[in-house]
Coordinates of C-alpha atoms in Angstrom, one line a residue:
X8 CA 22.9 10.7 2.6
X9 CA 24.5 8.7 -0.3
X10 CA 22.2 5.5 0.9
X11 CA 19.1 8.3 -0.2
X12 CA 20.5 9.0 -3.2
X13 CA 21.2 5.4 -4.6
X14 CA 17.5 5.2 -3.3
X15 CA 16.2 7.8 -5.1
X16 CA 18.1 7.3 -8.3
X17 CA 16.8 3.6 -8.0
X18 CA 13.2 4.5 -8.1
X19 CA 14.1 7.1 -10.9
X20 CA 15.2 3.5 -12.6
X21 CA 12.4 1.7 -11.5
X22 CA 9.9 4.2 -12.8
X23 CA 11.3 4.4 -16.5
X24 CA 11.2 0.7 -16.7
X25 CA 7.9 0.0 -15.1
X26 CA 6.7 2.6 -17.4
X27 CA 8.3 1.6 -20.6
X28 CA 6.9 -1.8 -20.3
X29 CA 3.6 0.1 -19.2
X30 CA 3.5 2.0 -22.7
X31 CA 4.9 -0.5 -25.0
X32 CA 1.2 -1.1 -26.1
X33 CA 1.6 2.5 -28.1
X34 CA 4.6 0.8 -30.0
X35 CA 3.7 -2.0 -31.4
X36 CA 0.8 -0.6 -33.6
X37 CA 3.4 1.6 -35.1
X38 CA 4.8 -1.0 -36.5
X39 CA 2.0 -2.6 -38.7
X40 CA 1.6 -4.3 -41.6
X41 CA 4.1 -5.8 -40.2
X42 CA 2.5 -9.5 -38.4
X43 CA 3.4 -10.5 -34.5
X44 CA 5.9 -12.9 -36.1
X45 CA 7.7 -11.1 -38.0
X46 CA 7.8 -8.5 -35.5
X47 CA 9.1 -10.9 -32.5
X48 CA 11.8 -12.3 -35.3
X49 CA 13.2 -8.6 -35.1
X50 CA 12.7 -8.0 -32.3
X51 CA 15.3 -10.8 -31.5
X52 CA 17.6 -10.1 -34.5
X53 CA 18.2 -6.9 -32.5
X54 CA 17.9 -7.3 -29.6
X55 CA 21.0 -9.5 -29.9
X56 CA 22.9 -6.2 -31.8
X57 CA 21.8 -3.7 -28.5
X58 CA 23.0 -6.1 -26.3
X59 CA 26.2 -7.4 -28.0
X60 CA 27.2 -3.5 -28.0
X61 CA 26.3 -3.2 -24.3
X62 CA 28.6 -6.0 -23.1
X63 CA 31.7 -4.6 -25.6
X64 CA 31.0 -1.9 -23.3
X65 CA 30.8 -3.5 -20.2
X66 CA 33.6 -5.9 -21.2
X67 CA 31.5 -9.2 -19.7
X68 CA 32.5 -12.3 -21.9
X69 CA 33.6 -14.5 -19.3
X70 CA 29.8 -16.2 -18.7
X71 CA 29.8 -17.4 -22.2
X72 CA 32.8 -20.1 -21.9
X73 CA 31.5 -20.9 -18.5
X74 CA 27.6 -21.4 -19.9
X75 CA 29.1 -24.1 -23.0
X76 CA 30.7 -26.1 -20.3
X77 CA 27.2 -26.3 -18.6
X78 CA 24.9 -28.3 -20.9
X79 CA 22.3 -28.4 -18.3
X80 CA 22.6 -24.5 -17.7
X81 CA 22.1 -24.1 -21.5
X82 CA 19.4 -26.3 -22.0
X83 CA 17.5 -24.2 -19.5
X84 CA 18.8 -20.6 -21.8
X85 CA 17.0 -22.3 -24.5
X86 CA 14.0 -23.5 -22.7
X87 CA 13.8 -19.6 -21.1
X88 CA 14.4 -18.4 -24.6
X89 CA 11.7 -20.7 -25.9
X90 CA 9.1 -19.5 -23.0
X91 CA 9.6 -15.6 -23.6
X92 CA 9.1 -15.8 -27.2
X93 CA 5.6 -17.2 -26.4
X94 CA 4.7 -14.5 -24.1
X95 CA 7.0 -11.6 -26.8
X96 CA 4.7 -13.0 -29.7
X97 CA 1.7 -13.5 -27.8
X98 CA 1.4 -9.8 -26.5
X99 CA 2.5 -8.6 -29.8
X100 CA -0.4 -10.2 -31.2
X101 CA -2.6 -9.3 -28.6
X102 CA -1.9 -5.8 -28.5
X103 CA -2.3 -5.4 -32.4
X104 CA -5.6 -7.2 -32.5
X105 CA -7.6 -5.2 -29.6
X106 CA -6.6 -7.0 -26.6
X107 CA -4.8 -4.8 -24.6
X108 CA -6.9 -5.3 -21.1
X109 CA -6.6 -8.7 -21.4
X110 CA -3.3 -8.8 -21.6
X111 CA -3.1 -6.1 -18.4
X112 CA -5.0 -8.6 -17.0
X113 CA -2.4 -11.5 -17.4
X114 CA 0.8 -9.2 -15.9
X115 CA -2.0 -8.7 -13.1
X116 CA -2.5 -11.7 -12.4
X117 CA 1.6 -13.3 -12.8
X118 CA 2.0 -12.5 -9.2
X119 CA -0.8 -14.7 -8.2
X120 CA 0.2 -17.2 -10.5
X121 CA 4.0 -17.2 -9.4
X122 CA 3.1 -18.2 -5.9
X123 CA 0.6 -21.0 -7.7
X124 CA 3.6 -22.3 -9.2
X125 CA 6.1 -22.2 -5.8
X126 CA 3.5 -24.4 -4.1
X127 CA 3.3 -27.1 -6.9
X128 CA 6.4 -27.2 -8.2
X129 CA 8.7 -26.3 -5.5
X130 CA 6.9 -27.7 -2.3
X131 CA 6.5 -23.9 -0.8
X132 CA 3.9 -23.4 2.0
X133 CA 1.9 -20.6 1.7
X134 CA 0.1 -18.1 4.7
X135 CA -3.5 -17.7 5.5
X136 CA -3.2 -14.2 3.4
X137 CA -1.6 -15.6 0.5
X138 CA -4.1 -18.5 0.6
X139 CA -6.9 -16.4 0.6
X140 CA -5.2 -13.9 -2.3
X141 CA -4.5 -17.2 -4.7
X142 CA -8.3 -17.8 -3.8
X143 CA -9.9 -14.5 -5.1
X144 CA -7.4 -14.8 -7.8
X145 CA -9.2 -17.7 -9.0
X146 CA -12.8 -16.3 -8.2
X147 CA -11.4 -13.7 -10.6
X148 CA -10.8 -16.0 -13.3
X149 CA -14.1 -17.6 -13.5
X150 CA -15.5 -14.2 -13.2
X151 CA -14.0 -12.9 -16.1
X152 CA -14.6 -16.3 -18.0
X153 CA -18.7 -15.7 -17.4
X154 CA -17.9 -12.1 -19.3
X155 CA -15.8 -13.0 -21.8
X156 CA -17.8 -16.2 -23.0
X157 CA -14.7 -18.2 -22.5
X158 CA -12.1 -18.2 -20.1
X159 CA -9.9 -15.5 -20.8
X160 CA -6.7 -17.3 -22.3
X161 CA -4.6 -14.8 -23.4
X162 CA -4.1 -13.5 -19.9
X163 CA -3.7 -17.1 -18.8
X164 CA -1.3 -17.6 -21.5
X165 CA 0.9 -14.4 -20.8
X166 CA 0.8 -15.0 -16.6
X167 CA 2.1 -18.6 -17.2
X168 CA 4.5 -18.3 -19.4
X169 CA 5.8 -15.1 -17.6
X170 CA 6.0 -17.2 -14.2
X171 CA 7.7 -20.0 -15.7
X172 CA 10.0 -17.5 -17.1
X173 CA 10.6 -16.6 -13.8
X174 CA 11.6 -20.1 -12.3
X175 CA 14.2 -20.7 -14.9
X176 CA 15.7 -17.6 -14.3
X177 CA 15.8 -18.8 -10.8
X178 CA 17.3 -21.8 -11.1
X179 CA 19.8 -20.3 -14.2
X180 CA 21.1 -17.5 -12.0
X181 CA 22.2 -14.9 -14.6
X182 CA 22.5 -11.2 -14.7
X183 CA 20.2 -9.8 -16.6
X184 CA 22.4 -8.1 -19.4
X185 CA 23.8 -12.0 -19.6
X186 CA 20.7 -13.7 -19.8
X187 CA 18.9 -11.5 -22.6
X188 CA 22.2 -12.0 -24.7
X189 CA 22.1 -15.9 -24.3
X190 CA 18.5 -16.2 -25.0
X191 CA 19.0 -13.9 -28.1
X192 CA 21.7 -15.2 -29.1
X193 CA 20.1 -18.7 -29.5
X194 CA 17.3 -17.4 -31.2
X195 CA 19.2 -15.2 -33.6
X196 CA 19.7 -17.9 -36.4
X197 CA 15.7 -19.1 -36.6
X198 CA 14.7 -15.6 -36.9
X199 CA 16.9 -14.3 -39.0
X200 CA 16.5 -16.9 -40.9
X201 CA 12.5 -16.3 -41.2
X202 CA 13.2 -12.9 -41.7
X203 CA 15.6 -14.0 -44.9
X204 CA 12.6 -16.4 -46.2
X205 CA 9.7 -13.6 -45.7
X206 CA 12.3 -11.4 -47.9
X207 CA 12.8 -13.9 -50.3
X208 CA 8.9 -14.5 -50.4
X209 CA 8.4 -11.0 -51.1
X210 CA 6.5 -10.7 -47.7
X211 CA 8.8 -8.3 -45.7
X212 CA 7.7 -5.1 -44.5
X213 CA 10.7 -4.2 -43.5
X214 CA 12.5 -3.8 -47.3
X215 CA 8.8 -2.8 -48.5
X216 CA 7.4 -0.2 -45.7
X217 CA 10.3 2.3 -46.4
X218 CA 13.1 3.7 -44.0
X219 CA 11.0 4.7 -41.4
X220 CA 9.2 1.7 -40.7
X221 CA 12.8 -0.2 -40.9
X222 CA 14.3 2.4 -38.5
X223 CA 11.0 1.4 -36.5
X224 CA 11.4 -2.3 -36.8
X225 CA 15.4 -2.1 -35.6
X226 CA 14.1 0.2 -32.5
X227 CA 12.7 -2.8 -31.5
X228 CA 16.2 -3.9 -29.9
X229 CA 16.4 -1.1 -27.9
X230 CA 12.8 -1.3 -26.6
X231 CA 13.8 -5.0 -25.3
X232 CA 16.9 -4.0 -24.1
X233 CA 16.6 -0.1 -22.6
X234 CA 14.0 -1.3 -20.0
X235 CA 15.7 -4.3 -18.4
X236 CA 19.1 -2.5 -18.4
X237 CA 16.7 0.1 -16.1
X238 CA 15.5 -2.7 -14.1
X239 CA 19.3 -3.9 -13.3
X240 CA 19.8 -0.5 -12.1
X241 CA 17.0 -0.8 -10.3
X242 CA 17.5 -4.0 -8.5
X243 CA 20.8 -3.0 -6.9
X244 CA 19.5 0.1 -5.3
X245 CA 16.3 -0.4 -3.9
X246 CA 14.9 -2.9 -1.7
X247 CA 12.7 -6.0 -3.4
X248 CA 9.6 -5.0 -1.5
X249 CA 9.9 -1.9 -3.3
X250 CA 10.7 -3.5 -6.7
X251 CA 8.0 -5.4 -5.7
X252 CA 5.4 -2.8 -5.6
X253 CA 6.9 -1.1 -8.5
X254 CA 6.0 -3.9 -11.1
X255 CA 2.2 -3.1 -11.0
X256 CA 2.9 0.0 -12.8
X257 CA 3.5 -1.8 -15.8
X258 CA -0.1 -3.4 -16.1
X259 CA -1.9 -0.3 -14.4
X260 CA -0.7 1.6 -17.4
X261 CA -1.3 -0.9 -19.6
X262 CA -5.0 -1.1 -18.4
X263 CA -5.4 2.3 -18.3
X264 CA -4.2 2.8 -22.4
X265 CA -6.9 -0.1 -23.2
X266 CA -9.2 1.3 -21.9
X267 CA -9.1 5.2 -22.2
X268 CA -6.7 5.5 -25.4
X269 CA -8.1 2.5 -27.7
X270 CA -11.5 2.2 -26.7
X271 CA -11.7 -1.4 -25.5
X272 CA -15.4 -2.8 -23.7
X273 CA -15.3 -3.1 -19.8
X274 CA -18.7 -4.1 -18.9
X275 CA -19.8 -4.9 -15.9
X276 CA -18.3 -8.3 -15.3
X277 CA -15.4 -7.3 -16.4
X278 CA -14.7 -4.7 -14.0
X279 CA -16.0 -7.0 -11.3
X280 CA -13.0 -9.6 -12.2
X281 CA -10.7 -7.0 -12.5
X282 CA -12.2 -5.8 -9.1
X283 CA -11.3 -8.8 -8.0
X284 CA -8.0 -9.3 -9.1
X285 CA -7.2 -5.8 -7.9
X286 CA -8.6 -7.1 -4.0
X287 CA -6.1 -10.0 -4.3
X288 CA -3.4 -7.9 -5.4
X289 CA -3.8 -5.8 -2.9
X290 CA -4.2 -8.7 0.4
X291 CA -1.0 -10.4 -1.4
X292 CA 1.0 -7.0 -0.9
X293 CA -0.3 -5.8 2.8
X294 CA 0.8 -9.4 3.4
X295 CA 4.4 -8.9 2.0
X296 CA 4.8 -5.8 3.7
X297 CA 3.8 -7.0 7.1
X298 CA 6.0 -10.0 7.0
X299 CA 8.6 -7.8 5.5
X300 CA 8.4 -5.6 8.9
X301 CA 7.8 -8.4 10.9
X302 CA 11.3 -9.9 9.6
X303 CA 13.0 -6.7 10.0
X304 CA 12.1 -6.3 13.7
X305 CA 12.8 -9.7 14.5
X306 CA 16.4 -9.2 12.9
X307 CA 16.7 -5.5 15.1
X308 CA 16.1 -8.0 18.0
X309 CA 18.4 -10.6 17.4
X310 CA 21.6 -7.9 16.3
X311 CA 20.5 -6.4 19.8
X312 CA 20.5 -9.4 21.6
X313 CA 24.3 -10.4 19.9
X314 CA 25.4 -6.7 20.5
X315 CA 24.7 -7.0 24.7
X316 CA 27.0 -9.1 25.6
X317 CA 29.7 -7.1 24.2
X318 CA 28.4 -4.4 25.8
X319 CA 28.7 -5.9 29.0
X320 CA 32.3 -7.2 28.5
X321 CA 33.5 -3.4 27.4
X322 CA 32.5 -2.2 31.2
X323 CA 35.6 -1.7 33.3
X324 CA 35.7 -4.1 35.9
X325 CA 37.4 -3.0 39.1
X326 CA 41.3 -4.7 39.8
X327 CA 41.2 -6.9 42.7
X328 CA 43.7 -4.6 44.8
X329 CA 41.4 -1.7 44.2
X330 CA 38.4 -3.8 45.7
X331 CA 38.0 -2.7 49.3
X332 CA 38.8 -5.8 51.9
X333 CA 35.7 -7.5 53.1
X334 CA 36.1 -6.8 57.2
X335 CA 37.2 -9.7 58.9
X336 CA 34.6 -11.6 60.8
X337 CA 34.6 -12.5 64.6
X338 CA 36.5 -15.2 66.0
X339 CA 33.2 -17.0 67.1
X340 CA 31.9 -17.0 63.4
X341 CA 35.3 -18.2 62.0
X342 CA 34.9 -20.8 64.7

């Protein structure tokens, strides 16, 4: 009964992350005349602020001696930091200038690009269904490039860079509470310190747009930071195949405000790539979940198999002087 409920209250967790990242595209308008720069430079001034107060709270401080002791291990905290402030500024921009789809299209299409990635870089093999789902993927892509008039880079941009995110996180191996506060935390000087220059350029929105838009621009910590502390919960309570399926709430919404709330074109060849994108998607997760089942039955087997023995052993074996004497045979056959 408890098991259910951490469940439920998982996918409770899951859902208000997903769909936070799914809605974000309503924010960042809000926050105009402000620029995709100057935005992402708040966003990680504080960001660092939301977190620093969450691990007061959660009294973590440990990681951070242990991290300066590890140059290696913060090299790759500033080469993650590096990669998500590409793919922050990017869908910042891309968002405020009309691109929403295209950048649905990109979180789409990480999945596909993910696995890409495991079989180049890290020597993974891939089966039939994933093969074929990486294949439509890329019949997708050149789909989309015909309707576009070019290939469609922003999506491109935002799935690599998001993937590549990924495999440092991998290889770092650092809660997520942790990671967002190192990252932050070594981009906090460069933009604060581009924030200080647009102010002494006179090019601030946030000390010219009023109190509102300041309160709006310092909500942007907690927009970074409410999700993924969702998505922690989360991640403890649910099974990854279910996080799995969970994470293509966040571009079905996103899809779904281009193109019902602002307006956006989706001709024909559009929707054929995203047709097509969608098929992939959905090959790559009946393959998951078959494997997944196919793995959990094998497992049932083998805990069966181990548990039999034992079984066996725990039946009560008869004492000798209780066995009844075997009748003695006939002289001739003793003979």
């Amino acid at each position: 009964m408890k098991a259910d409920s951490e469940q439920r209250t998982g996918l409770l967790y899951g859902f208000g992350a997903y769909g936070m990242w799914g809605l974000v595209p309503l924010f960042w308008p809000l926050l105009k005349p402000a620029g995709a720069v100057e935005i992402l430079a708040h966003r990680m001034v504080w960001s660092l602020a939301v977190v620093g107060v969450l691990l007061l709270a959660m009294r973590r401080w440990g990681w951070i001696r242990e991290l300066l002791r590890r140059p290696r291990k913060l090299g790759l905290t500033a080469l993650a930091a590096t990669v998500i402030s590409v793919n922050w500024g990017l869908y910042i921009w891309a968002v405020n200038h009309g691109a929403v789809v295209e950048s649905s299209l990109g979180y789409f299409i990480n999945p596909l690009v993910t696995i890409a990635i495991g079989v180049l870089l890290l020597g993974e093999r891939l089966r039939r269904a994933q093969w074929a789902a990486v294949g439509i993927g890329f019949l997708a892509v050149l789909v989309l490039a015909i309707g576009y008039g070019r290939p469609p880079w922003i999506s491109l941009v935002l799935a690599f860079s998001f993937a590549t995110y990924g495999l440092i996180k991998k290889k770092l191996n650092m809660g997520g509470v942790e990671s967002l506060a190192a990252e932050t935390a070594l981009l906090f000087l460069p933009a604060l310190g581009y924030l200080l220059w647009l102010g002494s350029q006179g090019r601030s929105s946030f000390t010219a747009g009023g109190f509102g838009h300041s309160a709006l621009l310092a909500s942007t910590g907690l927009i970074t930071a409410v999700p993924l502390v969702f998505f922690g919960a989360a991640a403890i309570r649910v099974p990854l195949s279910t996080l799995g399926l969970l994470q293509y709430l966040a571009p079905v919404f996103q899809f779904a405000l281009g193109v019902v709330y602002f307006h956006e074109a989706m001709p024909p060849e559009r929707w054929a790539g995203f047709s097509l994108v969608w098929a992939a998607l959905a090959l790559l997760t009946w393959d998951a979940l078959r494997t997944a089942r196919r793995n959990r039955a094998r497992l049932e087997a083998m805990e069966a198999a181990a548990d039999a023995p034992a079984a066996v052993a725990a039946v009560d074996v008869p004492a000798a002087a209780d066995v009844p004497a075997a009748p003695a045979a006939p002289a001739a056959e003793r003979a």
